[in-house]
Short mmCIF file of C-alpha atoms in Angstrom, two decimals:
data_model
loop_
_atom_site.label_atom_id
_atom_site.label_comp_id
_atom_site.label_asym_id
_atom_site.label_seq_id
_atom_site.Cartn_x
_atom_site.Cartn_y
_atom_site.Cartn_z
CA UNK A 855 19.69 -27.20 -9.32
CA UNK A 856 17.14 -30.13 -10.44
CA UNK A 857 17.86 -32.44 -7.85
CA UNK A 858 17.41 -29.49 -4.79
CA UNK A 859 14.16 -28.27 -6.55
CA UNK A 860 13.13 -32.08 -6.64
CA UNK A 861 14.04 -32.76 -3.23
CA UNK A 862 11.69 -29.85 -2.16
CA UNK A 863 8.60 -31.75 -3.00
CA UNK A 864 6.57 -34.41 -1.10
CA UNK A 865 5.43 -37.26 -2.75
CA UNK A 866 1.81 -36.18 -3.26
CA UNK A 867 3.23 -32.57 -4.41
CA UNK A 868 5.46 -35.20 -7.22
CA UNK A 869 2.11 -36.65 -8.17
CA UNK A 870 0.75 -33.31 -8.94
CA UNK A 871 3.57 -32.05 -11.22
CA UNK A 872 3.22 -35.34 -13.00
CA UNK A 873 -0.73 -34.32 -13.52
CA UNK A 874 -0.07 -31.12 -14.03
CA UNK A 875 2.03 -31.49 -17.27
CA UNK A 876 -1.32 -33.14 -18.70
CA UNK A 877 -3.89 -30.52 -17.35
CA UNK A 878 -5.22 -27.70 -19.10
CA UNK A 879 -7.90 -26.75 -17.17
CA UNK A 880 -8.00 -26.62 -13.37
CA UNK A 881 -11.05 -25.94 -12.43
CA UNK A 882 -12.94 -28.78 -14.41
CA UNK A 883 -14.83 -31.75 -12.36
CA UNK A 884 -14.39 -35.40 -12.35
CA UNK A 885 -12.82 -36.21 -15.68
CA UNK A 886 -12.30 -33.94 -18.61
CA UNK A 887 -10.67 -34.73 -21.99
CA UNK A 888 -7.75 -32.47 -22.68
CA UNK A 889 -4.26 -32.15 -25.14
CA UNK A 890 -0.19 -33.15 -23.66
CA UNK A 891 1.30 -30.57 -22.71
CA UNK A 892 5.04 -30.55 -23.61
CA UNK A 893 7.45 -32.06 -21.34
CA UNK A 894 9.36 -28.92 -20.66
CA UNK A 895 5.85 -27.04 -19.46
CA UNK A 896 5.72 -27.51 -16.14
CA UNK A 897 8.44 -25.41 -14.00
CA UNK A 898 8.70 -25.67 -9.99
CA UNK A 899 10.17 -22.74 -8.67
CA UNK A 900 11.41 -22.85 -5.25
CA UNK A 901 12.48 -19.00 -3.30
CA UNK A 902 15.61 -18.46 -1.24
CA UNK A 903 13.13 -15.87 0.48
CA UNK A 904 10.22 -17.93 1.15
CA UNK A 905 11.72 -21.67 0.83
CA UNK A 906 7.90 -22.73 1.61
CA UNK A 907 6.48 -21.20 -1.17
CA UNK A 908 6.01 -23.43 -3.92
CA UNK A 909 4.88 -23.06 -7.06
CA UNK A 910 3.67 -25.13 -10.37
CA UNK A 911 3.30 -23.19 -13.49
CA UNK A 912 2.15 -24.45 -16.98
CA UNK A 913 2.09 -22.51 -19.60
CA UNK A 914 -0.90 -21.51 -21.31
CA UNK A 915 0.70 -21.65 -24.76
CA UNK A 916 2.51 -24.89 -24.06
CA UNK A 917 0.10 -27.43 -25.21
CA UNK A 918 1.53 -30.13 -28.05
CA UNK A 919 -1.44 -31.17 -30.99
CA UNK A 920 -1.42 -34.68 -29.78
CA UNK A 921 -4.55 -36.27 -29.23
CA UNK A 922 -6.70 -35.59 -25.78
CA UNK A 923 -5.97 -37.99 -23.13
CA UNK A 924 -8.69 -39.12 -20.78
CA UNK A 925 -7.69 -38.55 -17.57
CA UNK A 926 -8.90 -37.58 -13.70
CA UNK A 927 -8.17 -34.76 -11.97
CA UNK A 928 -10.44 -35.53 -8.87
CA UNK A 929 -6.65 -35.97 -6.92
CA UNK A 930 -5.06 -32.71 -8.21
CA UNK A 931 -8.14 -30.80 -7.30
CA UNK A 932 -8.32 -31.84 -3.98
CA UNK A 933 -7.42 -28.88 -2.11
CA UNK A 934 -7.47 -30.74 1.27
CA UNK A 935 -4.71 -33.07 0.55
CA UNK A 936 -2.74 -31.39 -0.92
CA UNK A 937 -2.63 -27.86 0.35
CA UNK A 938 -2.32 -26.65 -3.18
CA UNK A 939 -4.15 -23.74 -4.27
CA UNK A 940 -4.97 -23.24 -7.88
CA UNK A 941 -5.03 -20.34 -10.14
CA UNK A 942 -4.97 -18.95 -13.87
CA UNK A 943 -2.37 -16.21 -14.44
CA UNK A 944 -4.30 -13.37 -17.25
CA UNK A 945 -3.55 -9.99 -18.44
CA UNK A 946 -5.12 -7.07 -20.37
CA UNK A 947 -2.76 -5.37 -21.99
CA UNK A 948 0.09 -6.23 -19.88
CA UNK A 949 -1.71 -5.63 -16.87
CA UNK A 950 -1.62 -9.00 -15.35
CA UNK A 951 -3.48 -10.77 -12.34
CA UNK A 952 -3.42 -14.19 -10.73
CA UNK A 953 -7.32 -15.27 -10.79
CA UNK A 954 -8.77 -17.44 -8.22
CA UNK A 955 -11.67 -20.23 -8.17
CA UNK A 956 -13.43 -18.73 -4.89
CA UNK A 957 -16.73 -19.56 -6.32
CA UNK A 958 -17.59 -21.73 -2.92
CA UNK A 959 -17.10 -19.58 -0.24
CA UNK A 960 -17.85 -15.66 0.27
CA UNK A 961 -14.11 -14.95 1.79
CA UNK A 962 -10.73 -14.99 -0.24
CA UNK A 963 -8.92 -17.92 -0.31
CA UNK A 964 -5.73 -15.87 -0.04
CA UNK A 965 -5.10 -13.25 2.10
CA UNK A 966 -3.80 -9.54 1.56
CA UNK A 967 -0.50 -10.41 3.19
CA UNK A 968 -0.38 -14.08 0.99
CA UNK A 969 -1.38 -11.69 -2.19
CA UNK A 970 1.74 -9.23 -1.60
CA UNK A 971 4.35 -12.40 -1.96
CA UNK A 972 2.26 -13.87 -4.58
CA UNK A 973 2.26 -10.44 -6.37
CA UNK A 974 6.05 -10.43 -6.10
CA UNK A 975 7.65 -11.00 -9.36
CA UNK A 976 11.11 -11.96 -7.77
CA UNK A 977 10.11 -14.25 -5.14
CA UNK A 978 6.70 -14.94 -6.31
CA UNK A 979 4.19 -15.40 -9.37
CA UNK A 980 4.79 -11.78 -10.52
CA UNK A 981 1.55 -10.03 -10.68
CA UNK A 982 -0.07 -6.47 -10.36
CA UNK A 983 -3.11 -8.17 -8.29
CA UNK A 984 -4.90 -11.34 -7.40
CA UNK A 985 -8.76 -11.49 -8.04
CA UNK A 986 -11.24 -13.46 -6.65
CA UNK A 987 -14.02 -15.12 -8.96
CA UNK A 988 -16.95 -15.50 -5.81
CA UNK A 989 -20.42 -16.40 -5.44
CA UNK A 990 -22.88 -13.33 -6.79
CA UNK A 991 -24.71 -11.28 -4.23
CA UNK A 992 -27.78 -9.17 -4.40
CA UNK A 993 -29.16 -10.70 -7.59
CA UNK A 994 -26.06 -10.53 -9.70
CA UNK A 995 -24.47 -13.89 -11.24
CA UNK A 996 -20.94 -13.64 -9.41
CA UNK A 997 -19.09 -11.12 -7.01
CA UNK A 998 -15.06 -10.09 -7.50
CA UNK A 999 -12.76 -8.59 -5.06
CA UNK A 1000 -9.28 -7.74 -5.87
CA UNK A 1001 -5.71 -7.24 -3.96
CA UNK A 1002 -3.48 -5.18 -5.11
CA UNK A 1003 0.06 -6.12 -5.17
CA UNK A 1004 0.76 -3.75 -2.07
CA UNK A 1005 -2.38 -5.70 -0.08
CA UNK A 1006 -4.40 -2.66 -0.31
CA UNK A 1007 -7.87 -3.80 -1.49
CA UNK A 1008 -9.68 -1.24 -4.68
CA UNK A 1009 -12.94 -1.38 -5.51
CA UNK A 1010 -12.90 -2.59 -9.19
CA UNK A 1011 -10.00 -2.88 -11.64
CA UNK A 1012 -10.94 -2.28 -15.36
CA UNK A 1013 -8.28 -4.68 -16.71
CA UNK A 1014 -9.10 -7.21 -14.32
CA UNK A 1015 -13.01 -7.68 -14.84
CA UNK A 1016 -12.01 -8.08 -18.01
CA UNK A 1017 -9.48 -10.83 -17.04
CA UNK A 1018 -12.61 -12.12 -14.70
CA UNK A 1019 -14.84 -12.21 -17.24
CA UNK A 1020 -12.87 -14.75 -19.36
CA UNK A 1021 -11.82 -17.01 -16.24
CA UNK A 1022 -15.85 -17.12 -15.99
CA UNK A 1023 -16.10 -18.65 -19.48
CA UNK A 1024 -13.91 -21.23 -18.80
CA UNK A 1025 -14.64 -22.10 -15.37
CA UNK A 1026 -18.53 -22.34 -17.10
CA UNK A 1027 -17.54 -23.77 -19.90
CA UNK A 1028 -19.06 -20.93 -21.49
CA UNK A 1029 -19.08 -20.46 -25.52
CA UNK A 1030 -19.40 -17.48 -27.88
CA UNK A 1031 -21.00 -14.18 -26.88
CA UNK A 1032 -21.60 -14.04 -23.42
CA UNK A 1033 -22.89 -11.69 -20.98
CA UNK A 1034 -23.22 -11.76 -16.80
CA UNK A 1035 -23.53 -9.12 -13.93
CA UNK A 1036 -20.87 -9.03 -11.19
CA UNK A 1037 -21.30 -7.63 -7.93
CA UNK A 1038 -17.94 -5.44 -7.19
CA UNK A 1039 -16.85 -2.73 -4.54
CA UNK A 1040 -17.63 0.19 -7.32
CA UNK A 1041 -21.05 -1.64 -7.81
CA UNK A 1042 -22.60 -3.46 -11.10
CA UNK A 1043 -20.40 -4.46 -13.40
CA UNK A 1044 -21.56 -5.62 -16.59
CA UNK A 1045 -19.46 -7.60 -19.15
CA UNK A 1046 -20.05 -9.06 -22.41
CA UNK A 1047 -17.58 -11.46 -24.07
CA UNK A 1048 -17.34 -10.96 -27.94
CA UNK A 1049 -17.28 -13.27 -30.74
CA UNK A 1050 -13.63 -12.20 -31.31
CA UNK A 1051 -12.48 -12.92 -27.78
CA UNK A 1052 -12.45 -9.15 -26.98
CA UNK A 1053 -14.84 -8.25 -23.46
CA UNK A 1054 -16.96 -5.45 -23.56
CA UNK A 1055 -17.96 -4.28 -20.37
CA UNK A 1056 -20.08 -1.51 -19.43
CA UNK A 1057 -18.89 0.18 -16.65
CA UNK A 1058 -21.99 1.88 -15.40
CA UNK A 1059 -22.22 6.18 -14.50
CA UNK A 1060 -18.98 8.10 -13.73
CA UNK A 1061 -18.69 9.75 -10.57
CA UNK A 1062 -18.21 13.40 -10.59
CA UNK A 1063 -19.29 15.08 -7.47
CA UNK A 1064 -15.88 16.51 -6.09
CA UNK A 1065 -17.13 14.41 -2.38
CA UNK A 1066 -18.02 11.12 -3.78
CA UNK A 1067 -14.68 10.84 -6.01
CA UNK A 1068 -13.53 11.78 -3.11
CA UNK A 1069 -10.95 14.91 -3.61
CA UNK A 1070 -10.96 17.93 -1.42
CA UNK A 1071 -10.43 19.99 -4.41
CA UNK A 1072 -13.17 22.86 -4.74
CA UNK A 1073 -15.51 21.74 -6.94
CA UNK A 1074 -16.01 24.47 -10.22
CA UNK A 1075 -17.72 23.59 -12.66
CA UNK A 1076 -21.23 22.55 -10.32
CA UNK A 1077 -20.70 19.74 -8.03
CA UNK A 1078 -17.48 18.07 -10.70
CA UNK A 1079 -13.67 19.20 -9.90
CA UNK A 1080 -12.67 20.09 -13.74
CA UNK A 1081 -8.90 21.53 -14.83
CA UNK A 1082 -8.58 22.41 -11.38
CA UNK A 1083 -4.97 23.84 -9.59
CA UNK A 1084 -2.75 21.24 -7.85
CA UNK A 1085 0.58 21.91 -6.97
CA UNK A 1086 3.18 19.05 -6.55
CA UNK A 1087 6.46 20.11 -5.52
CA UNK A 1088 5.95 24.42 -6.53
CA UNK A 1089 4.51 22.74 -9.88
CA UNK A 1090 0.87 23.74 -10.70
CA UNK A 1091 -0.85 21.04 -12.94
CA UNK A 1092 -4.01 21.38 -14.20
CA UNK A 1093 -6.51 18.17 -13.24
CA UNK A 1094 -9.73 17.15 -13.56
CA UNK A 1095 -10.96 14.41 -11.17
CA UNK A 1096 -13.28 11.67 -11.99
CA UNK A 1097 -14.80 8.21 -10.26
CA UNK A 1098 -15.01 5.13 -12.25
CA UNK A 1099 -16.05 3.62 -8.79
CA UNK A 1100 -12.58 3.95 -7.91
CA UNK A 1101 -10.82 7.62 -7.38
CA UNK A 1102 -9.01 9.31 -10.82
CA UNK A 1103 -7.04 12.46 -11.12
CA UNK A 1104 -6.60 12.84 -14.60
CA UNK A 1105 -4.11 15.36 -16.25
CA UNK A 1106 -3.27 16.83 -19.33
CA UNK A 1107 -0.57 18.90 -18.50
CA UNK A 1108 0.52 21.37 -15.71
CA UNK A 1109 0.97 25.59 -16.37
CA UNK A 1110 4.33 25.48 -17.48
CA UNK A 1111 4.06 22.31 -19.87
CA UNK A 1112 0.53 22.92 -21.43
CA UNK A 1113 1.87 20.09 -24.40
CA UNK A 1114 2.48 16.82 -22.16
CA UNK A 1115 4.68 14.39 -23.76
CA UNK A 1116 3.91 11.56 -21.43
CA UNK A 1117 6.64 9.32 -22.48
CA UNK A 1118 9.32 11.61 -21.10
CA UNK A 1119 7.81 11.58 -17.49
CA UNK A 1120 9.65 10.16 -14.42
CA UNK A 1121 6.29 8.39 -13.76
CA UNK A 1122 8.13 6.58 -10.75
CA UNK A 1123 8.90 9.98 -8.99
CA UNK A 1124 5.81 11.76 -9.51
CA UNK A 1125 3.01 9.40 -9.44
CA UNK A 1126 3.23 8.66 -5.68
CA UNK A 1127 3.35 12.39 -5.13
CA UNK A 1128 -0.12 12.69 -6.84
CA UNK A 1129 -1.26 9.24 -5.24
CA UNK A 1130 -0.63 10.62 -1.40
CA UNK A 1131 -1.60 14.02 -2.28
CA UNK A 1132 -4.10 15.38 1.11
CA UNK A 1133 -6.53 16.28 -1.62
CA UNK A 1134 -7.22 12.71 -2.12
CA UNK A 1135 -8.81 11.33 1.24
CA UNK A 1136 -8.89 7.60 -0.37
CA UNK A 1137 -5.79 8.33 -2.77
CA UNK A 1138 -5.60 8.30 -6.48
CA UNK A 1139 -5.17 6.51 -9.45
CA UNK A 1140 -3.35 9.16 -11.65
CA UNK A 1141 -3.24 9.69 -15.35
CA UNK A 1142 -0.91 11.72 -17.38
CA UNK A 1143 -2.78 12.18 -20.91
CA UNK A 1144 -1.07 13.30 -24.70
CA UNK A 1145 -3.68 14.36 -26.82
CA UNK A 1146 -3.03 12.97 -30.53
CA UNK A 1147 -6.94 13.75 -31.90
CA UNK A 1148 -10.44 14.06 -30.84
CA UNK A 1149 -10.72 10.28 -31.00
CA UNK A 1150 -7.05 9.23 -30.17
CA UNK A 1151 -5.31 10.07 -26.67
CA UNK A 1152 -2.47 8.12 -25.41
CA UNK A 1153 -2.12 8.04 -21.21
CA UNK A 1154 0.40 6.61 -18.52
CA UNK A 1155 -0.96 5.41 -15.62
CA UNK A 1156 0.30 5.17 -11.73
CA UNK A 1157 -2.15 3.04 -10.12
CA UNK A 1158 -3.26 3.08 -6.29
CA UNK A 1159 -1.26 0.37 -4.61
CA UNK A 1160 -0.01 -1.11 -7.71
CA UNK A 1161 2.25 2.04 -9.28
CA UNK A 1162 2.95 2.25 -12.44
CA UNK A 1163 1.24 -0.48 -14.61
CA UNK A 1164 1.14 -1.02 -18.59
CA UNK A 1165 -2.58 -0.37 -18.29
CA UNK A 1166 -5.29 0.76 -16.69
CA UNK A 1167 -8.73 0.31 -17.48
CA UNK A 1168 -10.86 1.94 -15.25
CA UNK A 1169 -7.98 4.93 -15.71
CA UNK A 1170 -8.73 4.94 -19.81
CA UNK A 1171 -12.49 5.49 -18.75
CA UNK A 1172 -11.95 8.44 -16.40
CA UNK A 1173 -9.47 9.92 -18.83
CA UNK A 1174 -12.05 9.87 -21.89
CA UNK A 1175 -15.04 11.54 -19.50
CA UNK A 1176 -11.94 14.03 -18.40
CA UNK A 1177 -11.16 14.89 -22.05
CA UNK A 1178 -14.60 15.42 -23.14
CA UNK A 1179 -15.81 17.66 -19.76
CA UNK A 1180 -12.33 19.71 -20.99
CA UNK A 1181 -13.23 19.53 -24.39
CA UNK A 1182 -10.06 18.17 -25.39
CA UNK A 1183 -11.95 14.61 -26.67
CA UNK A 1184 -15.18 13.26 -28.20
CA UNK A 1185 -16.98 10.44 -26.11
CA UNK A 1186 -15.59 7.85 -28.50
CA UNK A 1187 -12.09 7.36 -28.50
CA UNK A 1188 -8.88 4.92 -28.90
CA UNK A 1189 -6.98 5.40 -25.75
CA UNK A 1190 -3.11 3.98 -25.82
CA UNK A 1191 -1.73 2.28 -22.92
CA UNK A 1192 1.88 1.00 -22.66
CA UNK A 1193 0.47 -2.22 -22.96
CA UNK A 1194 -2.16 -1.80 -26.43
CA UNK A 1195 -5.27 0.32 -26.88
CA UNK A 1196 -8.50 0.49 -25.51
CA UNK A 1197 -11.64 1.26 -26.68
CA UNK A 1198 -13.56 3.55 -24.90
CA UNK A 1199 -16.77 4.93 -25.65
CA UNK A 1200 -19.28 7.64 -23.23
CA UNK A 1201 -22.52 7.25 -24.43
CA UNK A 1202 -25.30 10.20 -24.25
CA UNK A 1203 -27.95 7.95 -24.01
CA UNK A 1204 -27.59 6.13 -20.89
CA UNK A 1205 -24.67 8.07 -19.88
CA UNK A 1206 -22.51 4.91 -19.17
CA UNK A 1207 -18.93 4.44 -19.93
CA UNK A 1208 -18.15 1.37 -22.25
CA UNK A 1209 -14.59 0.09 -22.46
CA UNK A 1210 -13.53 -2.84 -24.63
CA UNK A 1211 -10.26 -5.06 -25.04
CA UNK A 1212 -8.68 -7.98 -24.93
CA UNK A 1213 -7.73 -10.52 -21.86
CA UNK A 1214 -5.82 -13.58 -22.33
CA UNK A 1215 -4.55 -16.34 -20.14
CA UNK A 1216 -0.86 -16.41 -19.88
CA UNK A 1217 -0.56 -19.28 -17.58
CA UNK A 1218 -2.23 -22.08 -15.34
CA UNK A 1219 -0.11 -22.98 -11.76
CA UNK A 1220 -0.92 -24.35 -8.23
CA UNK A 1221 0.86 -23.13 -5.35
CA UNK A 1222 1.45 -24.13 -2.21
CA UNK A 1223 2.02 -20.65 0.69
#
């Protein structure tokens, strides 16, 4: 098995795995100081299903305490030659991405068809979206666009500015509490790295006007769709719908199971039902919600193009407004995810939705499509 993965590679690709066991950081220029990484680090996969996808992966976790070696990375970098494209694998709470260096250049490196094998976790990196870090427009410091893992493009991901927000710091070299604007498809996003690692990002006004979300669903309570009727297969479940710049349809329960134990859902069976509904114009992100307190609700997610994902940040937002317009919730609450807990928080005063967690790089990689 060694000697066929070996054989697979050129001779420049050879010199980059020998680089890559030393590299940390990819997106550093000229020369940069950095640790070993142990010898068993670096893995090339090679796919009976795409035999010219190839990949380099070192593991974020896999660096040795031996002293920094000064060394060049001008050749590994050099996308030219080599072909190679870069990335940092992250995740929030299990929801995990493949981030991108598009910082030069206002179109994705990678396109939607590219970001469905790369998504794949059998014959690819295994991921539930690649985002692209790129240069900021109308005044803001950077702009991110996202593929989902079915090629289907949203317009923000929760988890995943999160996940953006730390590839920022390290692409900038950026230390302690930090905050910048990004430009994104569900508008300005602002986040704000903590001192403990955690990102804080406010996530601007929901959307609740039934025709921006959009739903067809008659609006009743003014313009906002709240514990409304929707039947899915002769079942009538009670939902209230919600923009976080991206389409929600959060529920609590349906008329015949008013006490949701969301762990005991067939998420795979239902979700799409809810995500193709004709109510939803744009489709939904849908979120099945247990209420434990008025500060504690625990939610399962099936995600728009992606399905069902550990977590879902812009999903924990629109399920905190939906529990407080039902008065299930107050506007501060711990929301658990399959993945960990957010934090979300709906403040009076500005009237913006504030989420905060963690994001953490899993691994770095280069691969050639």
């Amino acid at each position: 098995m060694a000697a066929t993965v070996s054989s697979a590679f050129t001779p420049s690709t050879r010199h980059h795995l020998t680089s890559v066991t030393r590299f940390r950081s990819l997106y550093l220029s000229n020369s940069i100081s950095l640790p070993n990484f142990k010898s068993n680090s670096v893995k090339p996969l090679i796919s009976s299903k795409n035999p010219n996808f190839r990949l380099l992966l070192v593991s974020a976790a896999s660096m040795s305490a031996e002293a920094p070696e000064k060394i060049s990375t001008a050749s590994f970098l050099d996308r030219r030659e080599s072909g190679i494209h870069h990335f940092v694998k992250y995740q929030g709470l299990g929801n995990d991405f493949i981030l991108v260096d598009n910082r030069d250049s206002t179109e994705p490196r990678i396109t939607p068809e590219q970001a469905v094998r790369l998504c794949d976790r059998n014959f690819g990196i295994g991921a539930d979206g690649v985002i692209f870090a790129m240069p900021g427009t109308n005044g803001t410091d950077y702009s991110m666009r996202i593929f989902n893992s079915d090629g289907s493009e949203p317009e923000m991901c929760g988890n995943g500015v999160r996940c953006f927000a730390r590839f920022i710091a390290e692409l900038e070299n950026l230390q302690g509490k930090q905050s910048f604007t990004i430009h994104t498809g569900a508008g300005l996003i602002v986040p704000e790295i903590q001192e403990d690692g955690k990102v804080k990002v406010d996530m601007g006004e929901p959307i609740l006007k039934a025709s921006d979300v959009p739903t067809r669903l008659r609006e009743n309570k003014g313009d906002a769709v709240v514990k409304a009727k929707l039947n899915i297969d002769g079942v009538t479940w009670n939902v209230t719908c919600v923009s976080m710049g991206n389409p929600h349809c959060v529920t609590f329960g349906s008329n015949e199971n008013q006490d949701l134990q969301v762990d005991k859902l067939n998420l795979a069976e239902i979700g799409p039902k809810f995500e193709h509904h004709d109510v939803f114009p744009a489709r939904t992100n849908t979120e099945f919600v247990q209420v434990h307190s008025h500060s504690h609700l625990k939610m399962r997610v099936w995600e728009r193009g992606a399905g069902a994902t550990l977590a879902c940040g812009t999903g924990a937002c629109a399920t905190v407004v939906a529990a407080v317009l039902e008065g299930r919730a107050g506007r501060n609450c711990t929301v658990d995810l399959p993945g960990g807990p957010l934090e979300i928080e709906w403040k009076e005063e500005d009237n913006h939705v504030y989420m905060t967690g963690p994001a953490e790089a899993v691994f770095y990689g280069a691969v050639a499509l």
